[in-house]
Structure formats: structure tokens, C-alpha cells
Coordinates of C-alpha atoms and ligand atoms in Angstrom, one line a residue:
X713 CA 0.0 0.0 0.0
X714 CA 2.8 2.4 0.8
X715 CA 4.5 1.5 -2.5
X716 CA 1.3 2.6 -4.3
X717 CA 1.0 5.8 -2.2
X718 CA 4.7 6.6 -2.8
X719 CA 4.3 6.2 -6.6
X720 CA 1.2 8.4 -6.6
X721 CA 3.0 11.1 -4.5
X722 CA 5.9 10.9 -7.0
X723 CA 3.5 11.3 -10.0
X724 CA 1.8 14.2 -8.3
X725 CA 5.0 16.0 -7.4
X726 CA 6.4 15.4 -10.9
X727 CA 3.2 17.0 -12.3
X728 CA 3.9 20.0 -10.1
X729 CA 7.4 20.5 -11.6
X730 CA 9.7 18.4 -9.3
X731 CA 12.0 15.8 -10.7
X732 CA 13.4 12.8 -8.8
X733 CA 17.1 12.6 -8.0
X734 CA 19.3 9.5 -7.3
X735 CA 21.4 11.1 -4.6
X736 CA 19.6 12.3 -1.4
X737 CA 22.3 15.0 -1.0
X738 CA 20.9 16.7 -4.1
X739 CA 17.3 16.6 -3.0
X740 CA 15.4 19.8 -2.3
X741 CA 12.6 17.8 -0.8
X742 CA 12.9 14.5 1.2
X743 CA 9.8 12.5 2.0
X744 CA 9.7 9.5 4.4
X745 CA 6.6 7.4 3.7
X746 CA 6.3 5.4 6.9
X747 CA 4.7 2.2 8.0
X748 CA 3.5 1.6 11.6
X749 CA 2.3 -2.0 11.3
X750 CA 5.2 -3.4 13.4
X751 CA 7.4 -1.7 15.9
X752 CA 10.6 -2.3 14.0
X753 CA 9.3 -0.3 11.0
X754 CA 8.6 2.6 13.4
X755 CA 12.0 2.4 15.0
X756 CA 13.6 2.7 11.5
X757 CA 11.9 6.1 11.0
X758 CA 13.4 7.6 14.1
X759 CA 16.8 6.2 13.1
X760 CA 16.5 7.6 9.6
X761 CA 15.4 11.0 11.0
X762 CA 18.6 11.1 12.9
X763 CA 20.5 10.7 9.7
X764 CA 18.5 13.4 8.0
X765 CA 19.3 16.0 10.6
X766 CA 22.8 16.8 9.2
X767 CA 21.3 17.0 5.7
X768 CA 18.8 19.6 6.9
X769 CA 21.5 21.5 8.8
X770 CA 23.8 21.6 5.8
X771 CA 21.0 23.2 3.7
X772 CA 18.1 24.5 5.8
X773 CA 16.0 25.4 2.7
X774 CA 15.8 21.7 1.9
X775 CA 12.4 20.5 3.0
X776 CA 11.9 17.3 5.1
X777 CA 8.4 15.7 5.1
X778 CA 7.2 12.6 7.0
X779 CA 4.1 10.9 5.8
X780 CA 2.2 7.7 6.2
X781 CA 1.0 5.8 9.3
X782 CA 3.8 6.7 11.7
X783 CA 3.1 10.3 11.0
X784 CA -0.6 9.7 11.6
X785 CA 0.1 7.9 14.8
X786 CA 3.0 9.8 16.3
X787 CA 3.0 13.2 14.6
X788 CA 3.6 15.1 17.8
X789 CA 6.5 12.8 18.9
X790 CA 8.1 13.4 15.5
X791 CA 7.7 17.1 16.0
X792 CA 9.3 17.0 19.4
X793 CA 12.1 14.6 18.5
X794 CA 12.9 16.1 15.1
X795 CA 12.1 19.8 15.2
X796 CA 13.6 20.2 11.7
X797 CA 10.8 18.3 10.0
X798 CA 8.8 20.8 7.9
X799 CA 5.8 18.7 6.9
X800 CA 3.8 15.9 8.6
X801 CA 1.0 14.3 6.6
X802 CA -1.1 11.2 6.9
X803 CA -1.9 8.4 4.5
X804 CA -5.1 10.2 3.5
X805 CA -3.7 13.7 3.0
X806 CA -0.8 13.3 0.7
X807 CA -2.6 15.0 -2.1
X808 CA -2.3 18.2 0.0
X809 CA 1.5 18.0 -0.2
X810 CA 2.0 20.7 -3.0
X811 CA -0.1 23.1 -0.9
X812 CA 1.8 22.3 2.3
X813 CA 5.1 22.8 0.5
X814 CA 3.9 26.1 -0.8
X815 CA 2.9 27.2 2.7
X816 CA 6.3 26.3 4.2
X817 CA 8.1 28.1 1.3
X818 CA 5.9 31.1 2.0
X819 CA 7.2 31.3 5.5
X820 CA 4.1 30.0 7.2
X821 CA 6.1 27.6 9.4
X822 CA 5.9 23.8 9.8
X823 CA 2.7 22.1 8.5
X824 CA 0.8 19.1 9.9
X825 CA -2.2 17.4 8.4
X826 CA -3.1 13.9 9.5
X827 CA -6.8 14.1 9.0
X828 CA -9.0 11.5 7.2
X829 CA -10.9 13.3 4.4
X830 CA -12.7 10.3 2.9
X831 CA -11.7 9.6 -0.7
X832 CA -10.8 13.2 -1.3
X833 CA -7.3 12.5 -2.5
X834 CA -8.2 10.6 -5.6
X835 CA -9.8 13.6 -7.2
X836 CA -6.5 15.6 -6.7
X837 CA -4.1 13.0 -8.1
X838 CA -3.1 13.3 -11.7
X839 CA -4.3 10.7 -14.3
X840 CA -2.1 7.6 -14.6
X841 CA 0.5 8.1 -17.3
X842 CA 2.7 5.1 -16.7
X843 CA 2.3 2.1 -14.5
X844 CA 4.6 -0.5 -16.0
X845 CA 3.4 -4.0 -17.0
X846 CA 1.8 -4.5 -13.7
X847 CA 0.2 -1.8 -11.6
X848 CA -1.6 -1.3 -8.3
X849 CA -5.0 0.4 -8.2
X850 CA -6.5 1.3 -4.9
X851 CA -10.2 0.3 -4.7
X852 CA -10.7 0.9 -1.0
X853 CA -8.9 2.5 1.9
X854 CA -8.8 2.0 5.6
X855 CA -10.2 -0.8 7.7
X856 CA -13.1 -1.1 10.1
X857 CA -12.3 -4.6 11.4
X858 CA -10.2 -3.9 14.5
X859 CA -8.3 -7.1 14.8
X860 CA -7.0 -6.9 18.3
X861 CA -3.3 -6.6 17.4
X862 CA -3.6 -4.2 14.4
X863 CA -2.9 -0.5 14.2
X864 CA -4.2 0.0 10.7
X865 CA -7.8 1.1 11.6
X866 CA -6.3 3.8 13.8
X867 CA -3.8 5.1 11.3
X868 CA -5.6 4.8 8.0
X869 CA -9.1 5.3 9.3
X870 CA -12.4 3.4 8.6
X871 CA -13.1 1.4 5.5
X872 CA -14.2 3.5 2.5
X873 CA -14.6 2.3 -1.1
X874 CA -13.9 4.3 -4.3
X875 CA -16.7 4.4 -6.9
X876 CA -16.6 1.7 -9.5
X877 CA -16.3 4.1 -12.4
X878 CA -13.4 6.0 -10.9
X879 CA -11.5 2.7 -10.5
X880 CA -12.4 1.6 -14.1
X881 CA -11.3 4.9 -15.4
X882 CA -7.9 4.6 -13.7
X883 CA -7.6 1.1 -15.1
X884 CA -8.3 2.2 -18.6
X885 CA -5.7 5.0 -18.3
X886 CA -3.2 2.4 -17.2
X887 CA -4.2 0.0 -20.1
X888 CA -3.7 2.9 -22.5
X889 CA -0.1 3.3 -21.4
X890 CA 0.7 -0.4 -21.7
X891 CA -0.2 -2.0 -18.3
X892 CA -1.4 -5.6 -18.7
X893 CA -1.9 -6.7 -15.1
X894 CA -3.9 -4.9 -12.4
X895 CA -3.5 -5.5 -8.7
X896 CA -6.6 -4.3 -6.9
X897 CA -5.5 -2.9 -3.6
X898 CA -7.2 -2.5 -0.2
X899 CA -7.0 -3.8 3.4
X900 CA -10.0 -6.0 2.8
X901 CA -10.8 -6.0 -0.9
X902 CA -13.6 -8.5 -0.4
X903 CA -15.5 -5.9 1.7
X904 CA -15.4 -3.5 -1.3
X905 CA -18.8 -1.7 -1.7
X906 CA -18.5 1.1 -4.2
X907 CA -21.2 3.2 -5.8
X908 CA -22.1 2.5 -9.5
X909 CA -23.0 5.4 -11.8
X910 CA -26.7 4.5 -11.4
X911 CA -26.4 4.7 -7.6
X912 CA -26.5 1.0 -7.0
X913 CA -23.8 -0.7 -4.9
X914 CA -21.0 -2.7 -6.6
X915 CA -19.7 -5.7 -4.7
X916 CA -16.2 -7.0 -5.0
X917 CA -17.4 -9.9 -7.1
X918 CA -19.1 -7.5 -9.5
X919 CA -16.1 -5.3 -9.6
X920 CA -13.9 -8.3 -10.6
X921 CA -16.3 -8.9 -13.6
X922 CA -16.2 -5.3 -14.6
X923 CA -12.4 -5.1 -14.5
X924 CA -12.2 -8.3 -16.5
X925 CA -14.3 -6.7 -19.2
X926 CA -11.7 -4.0 -19.8
X927 CA -10.1 -5.0 -23.0
X928 CA -6.3 -5.2 -23.0
X929 CA -6.1 -6.1 -19.3
X930 CA -4.8 -9.7 -19.3
X931 CA -4.4 -10.5 -15.6
X932 CA -6.1 -9.4 -12.4
X933 CA -4.7 -9.8 -8.9
X934 CA -6.0 -8.4 -5.6
X935 CA -4.3 -7.6 -2.3
X936 CA -5.4 -8.3 0.4
X937 CA -8.4 -10.5 0.4
X938 CA -9.3 -11.5 3.9
X939 CA -11.0 -14.6 5.2
X940 CA -13.4 -12.2 7.0
X941 CA -16.3 -12.0 4.5
X942 CA -14.6 -14.1 1.7
X943 CA -18.1 -14.9 0.4
X944 CA -19.2 -17.5 -2.1
X945 CA -19.9 -14.8 -4.8
X946 CA -16.2 -14.0 -4.7
X947 CA -15.2 -17.6 -4.9
X948 CA -17.7 -18.1 -7.9
X949 CA -16.2 -15.0 -9.6
X950 CA -12.7 -16.5 -9.3
X951 CA -14.0 -19.7 -10.9
X952 CA -15.7 -17.8 -13.7
X953 CA -13.1 -15.1 -14.6
X954 CA -10.1 -16.7 -16.3
X955 CA -8.2 -13.4 -16.1
X956 CA -7.9 -13.7 -12.4
X957 CA -4.4 -14.9 -11.5
X958 CA -4.0 -18.5 -10.2
X959 CA -3.0 -17.2 -6.8
X960 CA -4.9 -15.9 -3.8
X961 CA -3.4 -14.3 -0.7
X962 CA -5.6 -15.2 2.2
X963 CA -4.1 -14.2 5.5
X964 CA -4.9 -16.8 8.2
X965 CA -2.8 -15.3 11.0
X966 CA -3.1 -18.4 13.2
X967 CA -4.5 -22.0 13.1
X968 CA -5.7 -22.0 16.7
X969 CA -9.3 -21.1 17.3
X970 CA -8.5 -19.8 20.7
X971 CA -5.9 -17.4 19.3
X972 CA -8.1 -16.5 16.3
X973 CA -10.9 -15.5 18.8
X974 CA -8.4 -13.4 20.8
X975 CA -7.3 -11.8 17.6
X976 CA -10.9 -10.9 16.8
X977 CA -10.6 -12.6 13.3
X978 CA -14.2 -13.9 13.3
X979 CA -13.4 -17.3 11.6
X980 CA -12.2 -20.6 12.9
X981 CA -9.4 -22.7 11.4
X982 CA -12.0 -25.2 10.1
X983 CA -14.0 -22.4 8.4
X984 CA -10.7 -21.3 6.8
X985 CA -10.1 -24.9 5.6
X986 CA -13.6 -24.9 4.2
X987 CA -13.0 -21.6 2.3
X988 CA -9.9 -23.0 0.7
X989 CA -11.7 -26.2 -0.2
X990 CA -14.4 -24.2 -2.0
X991 CA -11.8 -22.1 -3.7
X992 CA -10.0 -25.3 -5.0
X993 CA -13.3 -26.7 -6.1
X994 CA -13.7 -23.8 -8.6
X995 CA -9.9 -23.5 -9.4
X996 CA -8.1 -26.7 -8.8
X997 CA -4.4 -26.1 -8.2
X998 CA -4.8 -22.4 -7.2
X999 CA -1.9 -21.2 -5.2
X1000 CA -2.8 -20.1 -1.7
X1001 CA -0.5 -17.9 0.3
X1002 CA -0.9 -16.4 3.7
X1003 CA 0.2 -14.1 6.6
X1004 CA 0.9 -15.5 10.0
X1005 CA 1.6 -13.9 13.4
X1006 CA 3.6 -16.0 15.7
X1007 CA 3.8 -15.5 19.4
X1008 CA 0.5 -13.6 19.9
X1009 CA 0.2 -12.9 23.7
X1010 CA -0.3 -16.2 25.5
X1011 CA 0.1 -18.4 22.4
X1012 CA 0.9 -21.9 23.8
X1013 CA 2.9 -24.7 22.2
X1014 CA -0.4 -26.4 21.5
X1015 CA -1.8 -23.2 19.8
X1016 CA 1.3 -23.1 17.7
X1017 CA 1.0 -26.7 16.7
X1018 CA -2.5 -26.0 15.5
X1019 CA -1.0 -23.3 13.2
X1020 CA 1.6 -25.8 11.9
X1021 CA -1.2 -28.3 11.3
X1022 CA -3.2 -25.7 9.3
X1023 CA -0.1 -25.0 7.2
X1024 CA 0.4 -28.7 6.5
X1025 CA -3.2 -29.2 5.6
X1026 CA -3.5 -26.3 3.3
X1027 CA 0.0 -26.8 1.8
X1028 CA 0.5 -23.0 1.6
X1029 CA 2.5 -21.7 -1.3
X1030 CA 4.5 -19.0 0.6
X1031 CA 3.6 -16.7 3.4
X1032 CA 4.6 -13.5 5.1
X1033 CA 5.2 -14.3 8.8
X1034 CA 6.0 -12.1 11.7
X1035 CA 6.6 -12.3 15.4
X1036 CA 3.7 -10.4 17.1
X1037 CA 4.6 -6.8 17.7
X1038 CA 2.8 -4.9 20.4
X1039 CA 1.1 -1.8 19.0
X1040 CA 0.2 0.9 21.5
X1041 CA -3.5 1.6 21.8
X1042 CA -4.6 -1.8 20.4
X1043 CA -6.6 -4.1 22.6
X1044 CA -4.0 -6.9 22.4
X1045 CA -1.4 -4.5 23.9
X1046 CA -3.1 -5.0 27.3
X1047 CA -2.9 -8.8 27.2
X1048 CA -0.5 -10.8 29.4
X1049 CA 2.4 -12.0 27.2
X1050 CA 4.4 -14.6 29.2
X1051 CA 6.0 -16.3 26.1
X1052 CA 9.8 -15.6 26.0
X1053 CA 11.1 -13.9 22.9
X1054 CA 13.4 -16.9 22.1
X1055 CA 10.5 -19.2 22.0
X1056 CA 8.7 -16.9 19.6
X1057 CA 11.7 -16.7 17.3
X1058 CA 12.1 -20.5 17.4
X1059 CA 8.5 -20.9 16.4
X1060 CA 8.8 -18.4 13.6
X1061 CA 11.9 -20.2 12.3
X1062 CA 10.1 -23.6 12.3
X1063 CA 7.1 -22.1 10.6
X1064 CA 9.2 -20.4 7.9
X1065 CA 11.1 -23.6 7.3
X1066 CA 7.9 -25.5 6.7
X1067 CA 6.4 -22.9 4.4
X1068 CA 9.6 -22.6 2.4
X1069 CA 9.7 -26.4 2.0
X1070 CA 6.1 -26.4 0.8
X1071 CA 6.7 -23.6 -1.7
X1072 CA 9.7 -25.5 -3.1
X1073 CA 7.5 -28.6 -3.5
X1074 CA 4.9 -26.5 -5.4
X1075 CA 7.7 -25.1 -7.6
X1076 CA 9.0 -28.6 -8.4
X1077 CA 5.6 -29.6 -9.6
X1078 CA 6.0 -26.8 -12.2
X1079 CA 9.1 -28.4 -13.8
X1080 CA 8.6 -28.9 -17.5
X1081 CA 5.2 -27.2 -17.6
X1082 CA 4.5 -24.3 -20.0
X1083 CA 3.6 -21.2 -18.1
X1084 CA 2.1 -18.0 -19.4
X1085 CA 4.2 -15.1 -18.0
X1086 CA 3.9 -11.3 -18.0
X1087 CA 7.3 -10.1 -19.0
X1088 CA 8.3 -7.4 -16.5
X1089 CA 11.8 -6.4 -17.9
X1090 CA 15.4 -7.4 -17.4
X1091 CA 16.3 -9.7 -14.5
X1092 CA 18.1 -8.3 -11.5
X1093 CA 21.5 -9.2 -12.8
X1094 CA 20.6 -7.9 -16.3
X1095 CA 21.5 -11.3 -17.9
X1096 CA 17.9 -12.5 -18.5
X1097 CA 14.4 -11.3 -19.0
X1098 CA 12.2 -11.6 -16.0
X1099 CA 8.5 -12.6 -16.1
X1100 CA 5.9 -13.5 -13.5
X1101 CA 3.7 -16.6 -13.8
X1102 CA 0.0 -16.6 -12.9
X1103 CA 0.9 -18.3 -9.6
X1104 CA 3.2 -15.4 -8.8
X1105 CA 6.7 -16.9 -9.5
X1106 CA 9.5 -15.1 -11.0
X1107 CA 10.9 -16.8 -14.2
X1108 CA 14.2 -15.8 -15.7
X1109 CA 14.7 -16.6 -19.4
X1110 CA 16.6 -15.5 -22.4
X1111 CA 14.7 -13.3 -24.9
X1112 CA 14.6 -10.0 -26.7
X1113 CA 14.4 -6.9 -24.4
X1114 CA 11.4 -5.6 -26.5
X1115 CA 9.4 -8.3 -24.9
X1116 CA 9.0 -6.3 -21.7
X1117 CA 5.3 -5.6 -21.1
X1118 CA 4.0 -8.5 -23.2
X1119 CA 2.7 -12.0 -22.4
X1120 CA 4.8 -14.9 -23.3
X1121 CA 4.7 -18.7 -23.0
X1122 CA 7.7 -20.1 -21.2
X1123 CA 8.7 -23.7 -20.5
X1124 CA 10.0 -24.2 -17.0
X1125 CA 13.5 -25.7 -17.1
X1126 CA 15.0 -25.1 -13.7
X1127 CA 13.7 -24.7 -10.1
X1128 CA 15.6 -22.4 -7.7
X1129 CA 14.5 -21.5 -4.1
X1130 CA 13.3 -18.0 -5.0
X1131 CA 12.8 -18.1 -8.8
X1132 CA 12.5 -20.4 -11.8
X1133 CA 14.5 -20.7 -15.0
X1134 CA 12.6 -21.0 -18.3
X1135 CA 12.9 -21.2 -22.1
X1136 CA 10.9 -18.9 -24.3
X1137 CA 8.4 -20.6 -26.5
X1138 CA 5.9 -18.1 -28.0
X1139 CA 5.2 -14.4 -27.7
X1140 CA 1.8 -12.7 -27.9
Ligands
LIG847 N1 -5.8 -6.5 6.1 C1 -5.0 -7.6 5.9 C2 -3.5 -7.4 6.4 C3 -3.0 -6.1 6.8 S1 -1.6 -5.9 7.7 C4 -5.6 -8.8 6.6 O1 -6.3 -8.6 7.6 O2 -5.4 -9.9 6.3 C5 -0.4 -7.1 7.0 C6 0.0 -8.1 7.9 O3 0.8 -7.6 9.0 C7 -1.1 -8.9 8.7 O4 -1.7 -9.8 7.9 C8 -0.4 -9.4 9.9 O5 0.1 -10.7 9.6 C9 0.8 -8.5 10.1 N2 0.6 -7.7 11.3 C10 -0.4 -6.7 11.5 N3 -0.3 -6.3 12.8 C11 0.8 -7.0 13.4 C12 1.3 -6.9 14.7 N4 0.9 -6.1 15.6 N5 2.4 -7.8 14.9 C13 2.8 -8.6 13.9 N6 2.3 -8.7 12.7 C14 1.3 -7.9 12.4
LIG848 FE1 -5.6 -5.0 10.4 FE2 -7.5 -6.8 10.7 FE3 -8.0 -4.6 9.3 FE4 -6.3 -6.5 8.3 S1 -8.5 -6.7 8.8 S2 -6.0 -4.3 8.4 S3 -5.3 -7.2 10.2 S4 -7.6 -4.7 11.5

């Protein structure tokens, strides 16, 4: 989400006459776009601010801005610990940056705006002029679920959906500049409820059908769908729409019903299993990935074993996993947490080992198959072309550079832990 916000800020500031620089020393404006989801990300910000201080002192007219969720949550602390910061803005007010910059330059002093004006920013952002082969499009913002460990509802505000037409217009703009894959973005995309031009309400399943009808868009992904309200109409849409990628990210967080209840996740491990069963019924072989939090306050060995069992049962194809991080102001922050940190990190290591082994097994099953990939550009080392399969794997293969941005069929010839090797068959 921050990646999307940063790219939109960059596009907006470019439209107002700024150009990006490679070297921070040359910058007239430095923006930190921050994440508050775990404590470590927050600590990094204060560390980085310490490094920015001499830059500001060397050239006081250089502007320093801090945006995103840490700014929303701890604006005052940032002000008191780093007085040199000129602008503090939240995840819903970055469209006001040009105005805030103007005010500071006019001598009106430091600016702060961490309010939540619903959906206002989209009307202020410039049309999409470039997105690359695959682009994010925000369909909804904020979250109203209040999982007991999570800071997002406090920093990004309540759930709010963009209108279906605004989203489709953005997608058509991206298509017109060559984007082939759209990643629909939101904290809970499945809770999307946008207004249609005729005033009716568009559900997420309906939105998927509308996006699929946009000619020239070849592949659709969404991040994050959530087991909370992952309803049958969405599962049916995944079965019906072949443009939807063969991969769904469905964060389980835990496999223990006791912990899931304490987390306020409103599903049980068996309900989760049933959801995946129904998904696989409409899309056999669909890749399922997840997020897990290990060491939630009071998680016992037996709770953790329940999580490991869920992972084995589902045979997840990758996951993001984290040790629980206490977020101030969230209900879980008040729970007793007797589990020693070493136990938590051992559990995390075991979980990651298991998920990595499962992902490798899934990769091995792809050996010798032909995969349709979206060619993203040169590989990291510049030796190959790099594409992404429908089930979200990187494939490196030899081919002409002009292929970037097209779809191609590639035979899988090698399996590596984090990528695949392939051989180009056809281009389309
Ligand atoms: N809305 C999505 C996920 C949003 S946050 C969902 O509910 O599925 C992304 C991930 O960060 C979460 O899935 C969770 O695994 C992790 N996360 C959130 N708060 C956390 C915390 N306090 N400690 C550790 N991990 C956390
Ligand atoms: Fe956080 Fe839960 Fe909302 Fe996801 S659904 S953003 S974990 S509160």
C-alpha cells in the first residue's frame, strides 16, 4: 500500500514540476513514507530522521516531510524529537503536499495534516500516465475490522470504497499506457462496496467482472483479500473469470481457534479450511499464500502446533510471517504476554522452514510445464528477461528486451529457491 501511495506522490509532485534525483544529497525535498504495522518499521523512521538531521543543517531550505502511518500515529512525537521536520502528513492527506510545500516556502512555518478526508485525495491525483506492465490500483482504503493486534484502523481510518467508475477509469488509463496486469488494492478488498454510476452498490465480485471486461487487461490480482467475508460470490467469480491470476493471498494469521478469537478474526481454522476447499473446487491447483503472526500474547505450544497443522493441511504456497509486535492503543497490547522472545523466534523459524519447503514442492511440480508469464523487464543481474507466472513466481529466461510488457509462453527448465528458469516458446 505504501508502495502505491509513494508512486502516486511521486507522480503528483512530478506534475507540479519536481524531478526525482538519485542522490539524497541533491534533493530539495525528502519524503519519508512510513509504516506503523510493526514496531521495527517505526524504529527505523526515528533512526532515519537522525541521519536526515545533518542534511537539513547543511542546507536549511531543503524540505523534510514525514508521511504515512507513523506520521498519523505519532505526529507530535516526530515534531518534538525532530524539530527540523517541515511537513507531517497522513496516508489520507498526501494530495495536499503541494499546498503544504507552498505554505512552508511562504514562511508560514511547519505544517501538519493527518486528518482523514474520505476519498478526497483521488480527485486531486493526476491521471495515470505510466504504470509498468503490472500496476496497483486502490479500490478501497482504511479498515473497520479492528483485529485486536492491528494498528491500521487507527492510522488509516475506517473502511471506505472508491466508486466503480473511478476505478475503471484509472484502469483504462493504465491500459492505454501499456499496463497488462492490475493488482486491486485494499486492506480487505472483499469488503469493497463502491457506488455504481446508477447509484446501486457494486460488490467486490461485481467489480472483478467489470475489471475483467476491460479489453487489454490480461491479468487481475488483488491484495489483500481477507478470510473475513470471503463470500461465495467472490469464490464463484474466481471460478468464472479466467483473467484472475491463479494465486490468492488469504491471511490466516493463526491455526488456533482460541488465538483467532483473541485476535478478533471472526473465523475458525476449520472455516478457513472450508473456504480453501471451496476455492479449490472452482480453481483446482490455485496457489494459496498467507500471513501468520507467531507469538500472539499467551500463544501456547499447542496453539502453535494448531498453526503448523493448518499450514500442512492447506499446503500453503508461501507466506509472510512475523513475530507479534505490540502496537500501542490496540486491545492486544493489554494482554499478558508470558511467552519468552526466544520461544517466539524458534516458532517463527520452524514455521518459515515448513512454508519454504512447501513452496519449493509447489515449484518442483511446475518443472517442464508451460507457463504464461507477464514479462516485467530485465532480470536483477541484467542477464535475462524476467517474467511472472500466474501463480506469482519469477521466471528468468533469455529473450529480446522488447518483450517487456508482453505476455509470453515459457517452458520451466529449472527450479531455484526464489525463482524459476525458463525457455521462451511463444510471444503474444
Ligand atoms: N488487512 C490484511 C492485512 C493487513 S496488515 C488482513 O487482515 O489480512 C499485514 C500483515 O501484517 C497482517 O496480515 C499481519 O500478519 C501483520 N501484522 C499486523 N499487525 C501486526 C502486529 N501487531 N504484529 C505482527 N504482525 C502484524
Ligand atoms: Fe488490520 Fe485486521 Fe484490518 Fe487486516 S482486517 S488491516 S489485520 S484490522
